Coordinates of C-alpha atoms and ligand atoms in Angstrom, one line a residue:
M1 CA -23.4 23.9 13.0
P2 CA -24.9 20.8 11.4
K3 CA -26.8 18.2 13.6
A4 CA -25.1 14.9 14.3
N5 CA -26.1 12.2 11.8
F6 CA -25.0 8.7 12.6
S7 CA -25.9 7.0 9.3
R8 CA -22.8 6.6 7.3
H9 CA -23.2 5.9 3.6
G10 CA -22.2 2.3 2.6
M11 CA -20.0 1.8 -0.4
P12 CA -21.7 0.4 -3.6
S13 CA -19.7 -2.7 -4.6
Q14 CA -19.6 -5.4 -7.3
D15 CA -21.5 -8.5 -6.2
A16 CA -19.1 -11.2 -4.8
A17 CA -20.3 -13.9 -7.2
E18 CA -19.7 -11.6 -10.2
R19 CA -16.4 -10.0 -9.1
I20 CA -14.5 -13.2 -8.6
K21 CA -14.7 -13.6 -12.4
N22 CA -12.9 -10.4 -13.1
F23 CA -10.1 -8.0 -12.0
G24 CA -12.4 -4.9 -12.2
E25 CA -12.6 -2.7 -9.1
V26 CA -14.7 -4.1 -6.2
A27 CA -15.7 -0.8 -4.6
L28 CA -17.6 1.2 -7.2
G29 CA -17.5 4.6 -5.5
Y30 CA -20.2 7.1 -4.3
S31 CA -22.5 8.9 -6.7
E32 CA -22.3 12.8 -6.4
E33 CA -25.5 12.7 -4.4
M34 CA -24.1 10.2 -1.9
A35 CA -20.8 12.1 -1.6
V36 CA -22.5 15.4 -0.8
E37 CA -24.9 13.7 1.7
E38 CA -21.9 12.1 3.4
A39 CA -20.0 15.4 3.4
N40 CA -23.0 17.0 5.1
R41 CA -22.5 14.7 8.1
C42 CA -19.2 16.4 9.0
L43 CA -19.5 18.5 12.1
Q44 CA -16.7 20.8 11.1
C45 CA -15.0 20.3 14.5
K46 CA -13.0 23.4 15.5
N47 CA -10.0 21.3 16.9
K48 CA -10.0 19.1 13.7
P49 CA -9.0 15.7 15.4
C50 CA -9.3 13.8 12.1
V51 CA -6.4 15.9 10.6
D52 CA -4.0 14.6 13.4
G53 CA -4.9 11.0 12.3
C54 CA -3.6 11.6 8.8
P55 CA 0.2 11.2 8.3
V56 CA 0.2 13.9 5.6
N57 CA -2.3 16.1 7.5
V58 CA -4.9 16.4 4.8
R59 CA -7.1 19.5 5.6
I60 CA -10.1 17.3 6.0
P61 CA -12.8 19.6 7.4
E62 CA -11.8 22.3 4.8
F63 CA -12.1 20.0 1.7
I64 CA -15.3 18.6 3.0
K65 CA -16.7 22.1 3.5
A66 CA -15.8 23.0 -0.1
M67 CA -17.5 19.8 -1.2
R68 CA -20.8 20.5 0.4
E69 CA -20.8 24.0 -0.9
G70 CA -20.5 22.3 -4.4
D71 CA -17.1 23.9 -5.0
F72 CA -15.4 20.7 -6.1
P73 CA -12.3 22.3 -7.8
E74 CA -11.6 24.1 -4.5
A75 CA -12.1 20.8 -2.6
A76 CA -9.5 19.1 -4.9
R77 CA -7.1 22.0 -4.5
I78 CA -7.3 21.9 -0.7
M79 CA -6.8 18.1 -0.7
K80 CA -3.8 18.2 -3.0
S81 CA -2.1 20.9 -1.0
T82 CA -0.8 18.1 1.3
N83 CA -1.5 14.9 -0.6
M84 CA -0.3 14.4 -4.1
L85 CA -1.9 10.9 -4.5
P86 CA -5.5 11.3 -3.2
A87 CA -7.2 8.9 -5.6
I88 CA -4.8 6.2 -4.5
C89 CA -5.1 7.0 -0.7
G90 CA -8.9 7.3 -0.9
R91 CA -8.8 3.6 -2.0
V92 CA -6.0 2.0 -0.1
C93 CA -5.5 3.9 3.2
P94 CA -6.4 1.9 6.3
Q95 CA -8.7 4.9 7.2
E96 CA -10.2 3.1 10.2
T97 CA -6.9 3.2 12.0
Q98 CA -5.9 6.7 10.8
C99 CA -8.1 9.8 10.0
E100 CA -11.4 8.0 10.6
E101 CA -10.3 6.6 14.0
K102 CA -9.9 10.2 15.2
C103 CA -13.3 11.3 13.9
V104 CA -15.7 12.3 16.6
Y105 CA -18.2 9.8 15.3
F106 CA -15.7 6.9 15.6
K107 CA -16.9 5.6 19.0
R108 CA -20.4 5.3 17.6
G109 CA -19.1 3.2 14.6
A110 CA -20.1 6.0 12.1
S111 CA -17.0 8.1 11.3
V112 CA -17.4 10.4 8.4
A113 CA -16.3 8.3 5.3
I114 CA -13.2 10.6 4.8
G115 CA -11.4 8.1 2.5
R116 CA -14.4 7.6 0.3
L117 CA -14.9 11.4 0.0
E118 CA -11.3 11.8 -0.8
R119 CA -11.6 9.2 -3.5
W120 CA -14.7 10.8 -4.9
I121 CA -13.3 14.3 -5.2
A122 CA -10.0 13.0 -6.7
D123 CA -11.8 10.9 -9.3
W124 CA -14.0 13.9 -10.1
E125 CA -10.9 15.9 -10.9
L126 CA -9.1 13.0 -12.7
D127 CA -12.2 12.8 -15.0
R128 CA -12.0 16.5 -15.9
G129 CA -8.3 17.1 -16.0
V130 CA -6.2 17.8 -13.0
E131 CA -5.1 21.4 -12.1
L132 CA -1.4 21.3 -11.5
P133 CA 0.2 23.2 -8.6
Q134 CA 2.2 26.3 -9.0
L135 CA 6.0 25.5 -9.1
S136 CA 8.6 27.5 -7.3
E137 CA 11.4 29.2 -9.2
L138 CA 14.1 26.7 -10.4
S139 CA 16.8 26.2 -7.8
G140 CA 19.4 24.7 -10.1
K141 CA 19.8 21.8 -7.6
K142 CA 19.6 18.1 -8.6
V143 CA 18.0 15.4 -6.4
A144 CA 18.2 11.6 -7.1
V145 CA 15.2 9.6 -5.8
V146 CA 15.8 5.9 -5.5
G147 CA 12.7 3.7 -6.1
S148 CA 9.3 4.9 -7.3
G149 CA 6.9 3.7 -4.5
P150 CA 4.7 6.1 -2.6
S151 CA 7.5 7.4 -0.4
S152 CA 9.6 8.3 -3.4
L153 CA 6.7 9.6 -5.5
T154 CA 5.7 12.0 -2.7
A155 CA 9.3 13.1 -2.1
A156 CA 9.8 13.6 -5.8
G157 CA 6.6 15.6 -6.3
E158 CA 7.2 17.8 -3.3
L159 CA 10.8 18.5 -4.4
A160 CA 9.7 19.3 -7.9
R161 CA 7.1 21.7 -6.5
M162 CA 9.9 23.4 -4.6
G163 CA 11.8 24.0 -7.8
H164 CA 14.4 21.3 -7.7
Q165 CA 15.3 19.0 -10.6
V166 CA 14.3 15.5 -9.7
T167 CA 15.2 12.2 -11.3
I168 CA 13.7 8.9 -10.0
F169 CA 15.8 5.8 -10.5
E170 CA 13.6 2.6 -10.6
A171 CA 14.8 -1.0 -10.8
L172 CA 11.6 -2.2 -12.5
H173 CA 10.2 -1.2 -15.9
R174 CA 7.1 0.5 -14.4
P175 CA 6.7 3.1 -11.7
G176 CA 4.7 2.8 -8.5
G177 CA 6.4 0.2 -6.3
V178 CA 3.8 -1.9 -4.4
L179 CA 1.1 0.3 -5.9
T180 CA 1.9 -1.4 -9.3
Y181 CA 3.4 -4.8 -8.5
G182 CA 1.6 -5.6 -5.2
I183 CA -1.9 -4.2 -4.7
P184 CA -4.2 -5.9 -7.2
P185 CA -6.2 -3.8 -9.8
F186 CA -9.5 -4.9 -8.2
R187 CA -8.5 -2.7 -5.2
L188 CA -6.5 -0.1 -7.1
P189 CA -7.2 0.2 -10.9
R190 CA -4.0 0.9 -12.8
T191 CA -5.8 3.7 -14.7
V192 CA -6.1 5.6 -11.4
S193 CA -2.6 5.0 -10.1
G194 CA -1.1 5.6 -13.6
A195 CA -3.0 8.9 -13.9
E196 CA -1.8 10.2 -10.5
I197 CA 1.8 9.2 -11.3
A198 CA 1.6 10.9 -14.8
N199 CA 0.5 14.1 -13.1
L200 CA 3.6 14.0 -10.9
Q201 CA 5.7 13.6 -14.1
K202 CA 4.0 16.7 -15.5
L203 CA 5.7 18.7 -12.6
G204 CA 9.0 17.8 -14.3
V205 CA 9.9 14.6 -12.4
D206 CA 11.9 12.4 -14.7
I207 CA 11.8 8.6 -14.3
V208 CA 14.7 6.3 -15.4
Y209 CA 13.6 2.6 -15.5
N210 CA 15.6 -0.6 -15.2
F211 CA 18.2 1.1 -13.1
V212 CA 19.2 -0.9 -10.0
V213 CA 20.9 1.4 -7.5
G214 CA 23.8 -0.5 -5.9
K215 CA 24.4 -2.3 -9.2
T216 CA 23.9 0.1 -12.2
A217 CA 25.4 2.9 -10.0
T218 CA 26.0 3.3 -6.3
V219 CA 24.7 6.2 -4.1
D220 CA 28.2 7.5 -3.8
E221 CA 28.6 7.5 -7.6
M222 CA 25.3 9.5 -7.9
L223 CA 26.5 12.0 -5.4
A224 CA 29.9 12.3 -7.2
D225 CA 27.9 12.6 -10.5
G226 CA 26.4 16.0 -9.6
Y227 CA 23.3 15.0 -7.5
D228 CA 23.1 17.4 -4.5
A229 CA 21.0 15.1 -2.4
V230 CA 19.7 11.5 -2.6
F231 CA 16.4 10.1 -1.2
L232 CA 16.2 6.3 -0.7
G233 CA 12.7 4.7 -0.9
T234 CA 13.5 1.2 -1.9
G235 CA 10.8 -0.4 0.2
A236 CA 10.8 -3.8 1.9
G237 CA 10.5 -6.3 -0.9
L238 CA 12.6 -9.1 0.4
P239 CA 10.2 -12.0 1.2
Q240 CA 10.4 -14.1 4.3
F241 CA 9.8 -17.8 4.3
V242 CA 8.4 -20.2 6.9
G243 CA 11.5 -22.4 7.0
V244 CA 9.8 -25.8 6.7
P245 CA 11.0 -28.7 4.5
G246 CA 9.8 -28.6 0.9
E247 CA 9.5 -24.9 0.6
N248 CA 11.6 -25.0 -2.6
L249 CA 9.2 -27.3 -4.5
A250 CA 7.7 -26.0 -7.8
G251 CA 4.3 -24.4 -7.1
V252 CA 5.4 -22.7 -3.9
Y253 CA 5.6 -18.9 -4.4
S254 CA 6.5 -16.0 -2.2
A255 CA 3.5 -13.6 -2.2
N256 CA 5.9 -11.0 -3.8
E257 CA 6.6 -13.2 -6.7
F258 CA 3.0 -14.4 -7.1
L259 CA 1.5 -10.9 -7.0
T260 CA 4.3 -9.4 -9.2
R261 CA 3.5 -12.1 -11.9
V262 CA -0.2 -11.4 -11.6
N263 CA -0.2 -7.6 -11.2
L264 CA 2.9 -6.3 -12.9
M265 CA 3.3 -8.9 -15.6
K266 CA -0.5 -9.0 -16.0
A267 CA -0.9 -12.7 -15.8
Y268 CA -4.6 -12.1 -15.3
A269 CA -4.7 -10.8 -18.9
F270 CA -3.2 -14.0 -20.5
P271 CA -3.0 -14.5 -23.5
E272 CA -3.1 -10.8 -24.3
Y273 CA 0.0 -10.6 -22.1
D274 CA 2.3 -13.6 -22.6
T275 CA 3.2 -14.1 -18.9
P276 CA 0.9 -16.7 -17.4
V277 CA 1.2 -17.9 -13.8
K278 CA 0.3 -21.4 -12.9
V279 CA -2.5 -21.6 -10.3
G280 CA -3.8 -25.0 -9.3
D281 CA -7.3 -26.0 -8.2
R282 CA -6.4 -25.9 -4.5
V283 CA -4.4 -23.0 -3.3
A284 CA -3.1 -22.5 0.3
V285 CA -2.0 -19.0 1.3
V286 CA 0.2 -18.9 4.5
G287 CA -0.4 -15.7 6.5
A288 CA -3.3 -13.5 7.2
G289 CA -2.2 -9.9 6.4
N290 CA -3.4 -7.7 3.5
V291 CA -0.8 -9.3 1.3
A292 CA -2.3 -12.8 2.1
M293 CA -5.8 -11.6 1.4
D294 CA -4.7 -10.1 -1.9
S295 CA -2.9 -13.3 -2.9
A296 CA -6.0 -15.4 -2.0
R297 CA -8.4 -13.2 -3.9
C298 CA -6.1 -13.1 -7.0
A299 CA -5.9 -16.9 -6.9
L300 CA -9.7 -17.1 -6.9
R301 CA -9.9 -14.8 -9.9
L302 CA -7.3 -16.9 -11.7
G303 CA -9.6 -19.9 -11.5
A304 CA -8.7 -21.7 -8.3
K305 CA -11.6 -23.8 -7.0
E306 CA -10.6 -23.8 -3.4
V307 CA -8.5 -21.2 -1.7
S308 CA -7.5 -21.4 2.0
I309 CA -5.9 -18.9 4.3
V310 CA -3.6 -20.8 6.7
Y311 CA -2.9 -18.7 9.9
R312 CA -1.3 -19.8 13.1
R313 CA -3.2 -17.4 15.4
S314 CA -6.9 -16.6 15.7
R315 CA -9.1 -14.1 14.0
T316 CA -8.5 -11.5 16.7
E317 CA -4.8 -11.3 15.9
M318 CA -5.2 -11.3 12.1
P319 CA -3.2 -8.3 10.7
A320 CA -5.4 -7.8 7.6
R321 CA -7.9 -4.9 7.6
A322 CA -11.3 -6.2 8.7
E323 CA -12.8 -5.1 5.4
E324 CA -10.2 -7.0 3.3
A325 CA -10.8 -10.2 5.3
E326 CA -14.6 -9.8 4.9
H327 CA -14.3 -9.2 1.2
A328 CA -12.1 -12.4 0.9
E329 CA -14.7 -14.4 2.9
E330 CA -17.6 -13.1 0.9
E331 CA -15.7 -14.3 -2.2
G332 CA -15.4 -17.8 -0.8
V333 CA -11.9 -17.8 0.7
R334 CA -11.7 -20.4 3.6
F335 CA -10.0 -19.5 6.8
L336 CA -8.0 -22.2 8.6
L337 CA -7.2 -20.5 11.8
L338 CA -4.8 -21.7 14.6
T339 CA -3.1 -23.7 11.9
A340 CA 0.6 -23.7 10.9
P341 CA 2.4 -25.5 8.1
T342 CA 5.1 -28.0 9.1
K343 CA 6.1 -29.4 5.8
M344 CA 5.4 -29.0 2.0
I345 CA 4.8 -32.3 0.3
G346 CA 5.9 -32.9 -3.3
N347 CA 4.8 -35.3 -6.1
D348 CA 7.2 -37.3 -8.3
K349 CA 7.6 -34.3 -10.6
G350 CA 9.0 -32.1 -7.8
A351 CA 5.8 -30.0 -7.5
V352 CA 3.9 -29.3 -4.3
C353 CA 0.7 -31.4 -3.9
A354 CA 0.0 -31.0 -0.2
M355 CA 1.0 -29.3 3.0
E356 CA 1.3 -30.9 6.3
C357 CA -0.2 -28.7 9.0
Q358 CA -0.4 -28.7 12.7
Q359 CA -3.1 -27.2 15.0
M360 CA -2.1 -24.5 17.4
Q361 CA -3.4 -23.0 20.6
L362 CA -2.7 -19.5 22.0
G363 CA -0.4 -19.0 25.0
E364 CA 0.9 -15.9 26.7
P365 CA 1.5 -12.7 24.7
D366 CA 4.9 -12.4 22.9
A367 CA 7.1 -9.4 22.2
S368 CA 4.5 -8.2 19.6
G369 CA 1.8 -8.1 22.3
R370 CA -0.2 -10.8 20.5
R371 CA -0.8 -14.2 22.1
R372 CA 1.9 -16.7 21.1
P373 CA 0.8 -19.7 19.0
L374 CA 1.8 -23.0 20.5
P375 CA 1.7 -26.3 18.6
M376 CA -0.8 -29.0 19.8
P377 CA 1.1 -32.3 19.8
G378 CA -0.5 -35.1 17.6
S379 CA -2.7 -32.6 15.8
E380 CA -1.0 -32.9 12.4
F381 CA -3.2 -33.2 9.3
T382 CA -2.7 -33.0 5.5
L383 CA -4.1 -30.1 3.4
E384 CA -4.2 -30.9 -0.3
A385 CA -2.7 -27.9 -2.2
D386 CA -1.2 -27.7 -5.7
T387 CA -0.2 -24.1 -5.2
V388 CA 1.2 -22.5 -2.0
V389 CA 1.7 -18.8 -1.5
V390 CA 3.8 -17.7 1.4
A391 CA 2.7 -14.3 2.7
I392 CA 4.3 -14.0 6.2
G393 CA 6.1 -10.7 5.8
T394 CA 9.0 -9.0 4.0
S395 CA 12.1 -7.0 5.0
P396 CA 14.2 -4.4 3.2
N397 CA 16.4 -5.5 0.3
P398 CA 20.0 -5.1 1.6
L399 CA 21.5 -4.1 -1.8
V400 CA 21.4 -0.3 -1.3
P401 CA 22.4 -0.3 2.4
R402 CA 25.3 -2.7 1.7
S403 CA 26.6 -0.7 -1.2
T404 CA 26.4 2.6 0.7
P405 CA 29.2 3.1 3.2
G406 CA 28.3 5.4 6.1
L407 CA 24.6 4.4 6.2
E408 CA 23.6 3.0 9.6
V409 CA 21.3 0.0 9.4
S410 CA 19.3 -1.6 12.3
R411 CA 19.6 -5.3 13.1
H412 CA 16.3 -5.7 11.2
G413 CA 17.9 -4.4 8.1
T414 CA 16.0 -1.1 8.1
V415 CA 17.9 2.2 7.5
V416 CA 18.3 4.4 10.6
V417 CA 17.0 8.0 10.2
D418 CA 16.1 11.0 12.2
P419 CA 12.3 10.5 12.4
A420 CA 11.6 14.2 12.1
T421 CA 13.5 14.7 8.9
G422 CA 14.3 11.4 7.4
A423 CA 18.0 12.3 7.3
T424 CA 20.3 9.2 7.4
T425 CA 23.7 9.0 9.1
K426 CA 25.3 9.8 5.7
K427 CA 25.5 13.4 4.6
G428 CA 23.3 14.3 1.7
V429 CA 21.2 11.1 1.9
W430 CA 17.7 10.8 3.2
A431 CA 15.4 7.7 3.5
G432 CA 11.8 6.9 4.1
G433 CA 8.9 4.4 3.7
D434 CA 9.2 0.7 4.3
L435 CA 13.0 0.8 4.0
V436 CA 13.0 2.7 7.3
T437 CA 9.9 1.3 9.1
G438 CA 9.7 -2.2 7.7
A439 CA 6.5 -3.2 5.9
A440 CA 3.9 -0.5 6.8
T441 CA 1.4 1.6 4.8
V442 CA 1.1 3.7 1.7
I443 CA 0.2 6.8 3.7
S444 CA 3.0 6.4 6.3
A445 CA 5.5 6.1 3.4
M446 CA 4.0 9.2 1.8
G447 CA 4.3 11.1 5.2
A448 CA 8.0 10.1 5.3
G449 CA 8.5 11.3 1.7
R450 CA 6.9 14.6 2.6
R451 CA 9.0 15.2 5.7
A452 CA 12.2 14.2 3.9
A453 CA 11.4 16.6 1.0
A454 CA 11.0 19.5 3.5
S455 CA 14.4 18.7 5.1
I456 CA 16.2 18.2 1.7
D457 CA 14.8 21.6 0.6
K458 CA 16.3 23.3 3.7
Y459 CA 19.6 21.5 3.1
L460 CA 19.7 22.6 -0.5
K461 CA 19.0 26.2 0.5
G462 CA 21.8 26.0 3.1
E463 CA 19.4 26.4 6.0
E464 CA 20.0 22.9 7.6
Ligands
FAD1 P1 7.6 0.4 -2.3 O1 6.2 0.6 -2.6 O2 8.0 -1.0 -1.9 O3 8.5 0.8 -3.5 C1 9.9 0.6 -3.6 C2 10.4 0.7 -5.0 O4 11.8 0.8 -5.0 C3 9.9 -0.4 -5.9 O5 9.4 0.1 -7.1 C4 11.2 -1.1 -6.2 O6 11.3 -1.8 -7.4 C5 12.2 0.0 -6.1 N1 13.6 -0.5 -5.7 C6 13.9 -1.4 -4.8 N2 15.3 -1.5 -4.8 C7 15.8 -0.7 -5.7 C8 17.1 -0.4 -6.2 N3 18.2 -1.0 -5.7 N4 17.2 0.5 -7.2 C9 16.1 1.1 -7.7 N5 14.9 0.9 -7.3 C10 14.7 0.0 -6.3 N6 -0.6 -0.3 2.4 C11 -1.7 0.4 2.5 O7 -1.7 1.5 3.1 N7 -2.9 -0.1 2.1 C12 -3.0 -1.3 1.5 O8 -4.1 -1.7 1.1 C13 -1.8 -2.1 1.3 N8 -1.9 -3.3 0.6 C14 -0.7 -3.9 0.3 C15 -0.8 -5.0 -0.5 C16 0.4 -5.7 -0.8 C17 0.3 -6.9 -1.6 C18 1.7 -5.2 -0.3 C19 2.9 -5.9 -0.7 C20 1.7 -4.1 0.5 C21 0.5 -3.4 0.8 N9 0.5 -2.2 1.5 C22 -0.6 -1.5 1.7 C23 1.8 -1.7 2.0 C24 2.3 -0.5 1.1 O9 2.1 -0.8 -0.2 C25 3.7 -0.2 1.4 O10 3.9 0.1 2.8 C26 4.2 1.0 0.6 O11 4.1 0.7 -0.8 C27 5.7 1.3 0.9 O12 6.1 2.3 0.0 P2 7.7 2.6 -0.3 O13 7.7 3.8 -1.1 O14 8.4 2.5 1.0 O15 8.2 1.3 -1.1
SF4_2 FE1 -15.7 16.2 10.4 FE2 -15.2 13.9 11.8 FE3 -13.2 15.7 11.3 FE4 -15.2 16.4 13.0 S1 -13.6 14.8 13.3 S2 -14.3 17.6 11.4 S3 -16.9 15.3 12.1 S4 -14.4 14.5 9.8
SF4_3 FE1 -7.3 9.6 5.7 FE2 -5.5 8.5 4.1 FE3 -6.8 10.7 3.3 FE4 -5.0 10.9 5.2 S1 -4.6 10.4 3.1 S2 -7.1 11.8 5.2 S3 -5.2 8.9 6.3 S4 -7.7 8.6 3.7

């Protein structure tokens, strides 16, 4: 039994002054020596509390044990037995509220760096060639998976592993969902996500692009066309707006559009990619979640001189991960807290040039449990801004639910499922990820994909 060691290894990172000039990865990853030292801190707790904190139940103590014994191939094998996208999860999981929150070191602020170890071992294997899992005998059953975000990729990978023939139908021209069009490459390099997706394809998963389910074909048509089951993982990509005058001025973007232009269309690599995005000198980002932080940090890297986060509550209520907000601050993003926009102001060319804002104070908690922001009369002021990015949340796109009779949908537009299985109210159709929960996390979407795959497998075998 190792002795407790409370000194967690920090993550080597690009210097803030340097990194705002490029889209290269900010967190550089552990060296082998650091990784093994960090693995040695794990106490190998018998009741494995950390495993319960992970939505896909990564066998954490077991992979860490193999790592510290120097058996890296075995560590990778153990990790991939429940997680098909470990290099992605090791980078983007909010570990501090999942596996690491359950680590026995958590209360001392020194949880074992599970995510960083996961990233290290996954990268180690990606560099050397990934060992693919054993596939079950072919079942002769066909499954259509709608969307190619983390819920769909996980469901598809698991179903392929179980011997079913899987085809993903994706509306865009690239796979990955938010992993590709939302999360910027300085947090998740596309070489990493691309390699993990390519490994799933090696299991026999076929991907059809530019196929909008609900338009190109409906779910009912797919079922009639020979698919034995359908999994819906279309995410929550419909942007919400503030609802103030002037929001349709040129230069006002939803975060979805802004990040898609930057990350999917590679505006950051203009002129190599001929799809620039116009970013002014002064950028205001409305909202304070991870999406807002990503937008602000992209704007800085695209040359904005002054980038402000405008948020109507205080720092305590900010939904962004603490690490993301700290990184944004280190890079020079300004935080205008207890501030809400009341109007977007345009110039004579119909483009935004400023935002009227109002100061807020916090009242009693609202339905979300957070203290309600209340306007302070007479506190209006003008913030100069030639680009505004609205990042205040998204909801599921209604196209698939509306074109699929028999699918029950909540009043928030999310698809209703049995939480244990992901089965919808329509026979032969399962759903998971943000489409079911509203905007959440990569790993919760993957957990849903895994549960649905297990249930679909039983259904296809006539056991459910
Ligand atoms: P998505 O990833 O949204 O994928 C849905 C896919 O379905 C898309 O590819 C879409 O094109 C496709 N699709 C939609 N409609 C159709 C249709 N009709 N036909 C065919 N295809 C369709 N989570 C974290 O855990 N950590 C983070 O750091 C993090 N950062 C984020 C940053 C940003 C900018 C955003 C937007 C989200 C972030 N999230 C993060 C949240 C996380 O990415 C999502 O919760 C997760 O991607 C949801 O996965 P999903 O499979 O449900 O759907
Ligand atoms: Fe190791 Fe922490 Fe899990 Fe215990 S709770 S097994 S110390 S990672
Ligand atoms: Fe933790 Fe995410 Fe890895 Fe699960 S997948 S162990 S939550 S980092």
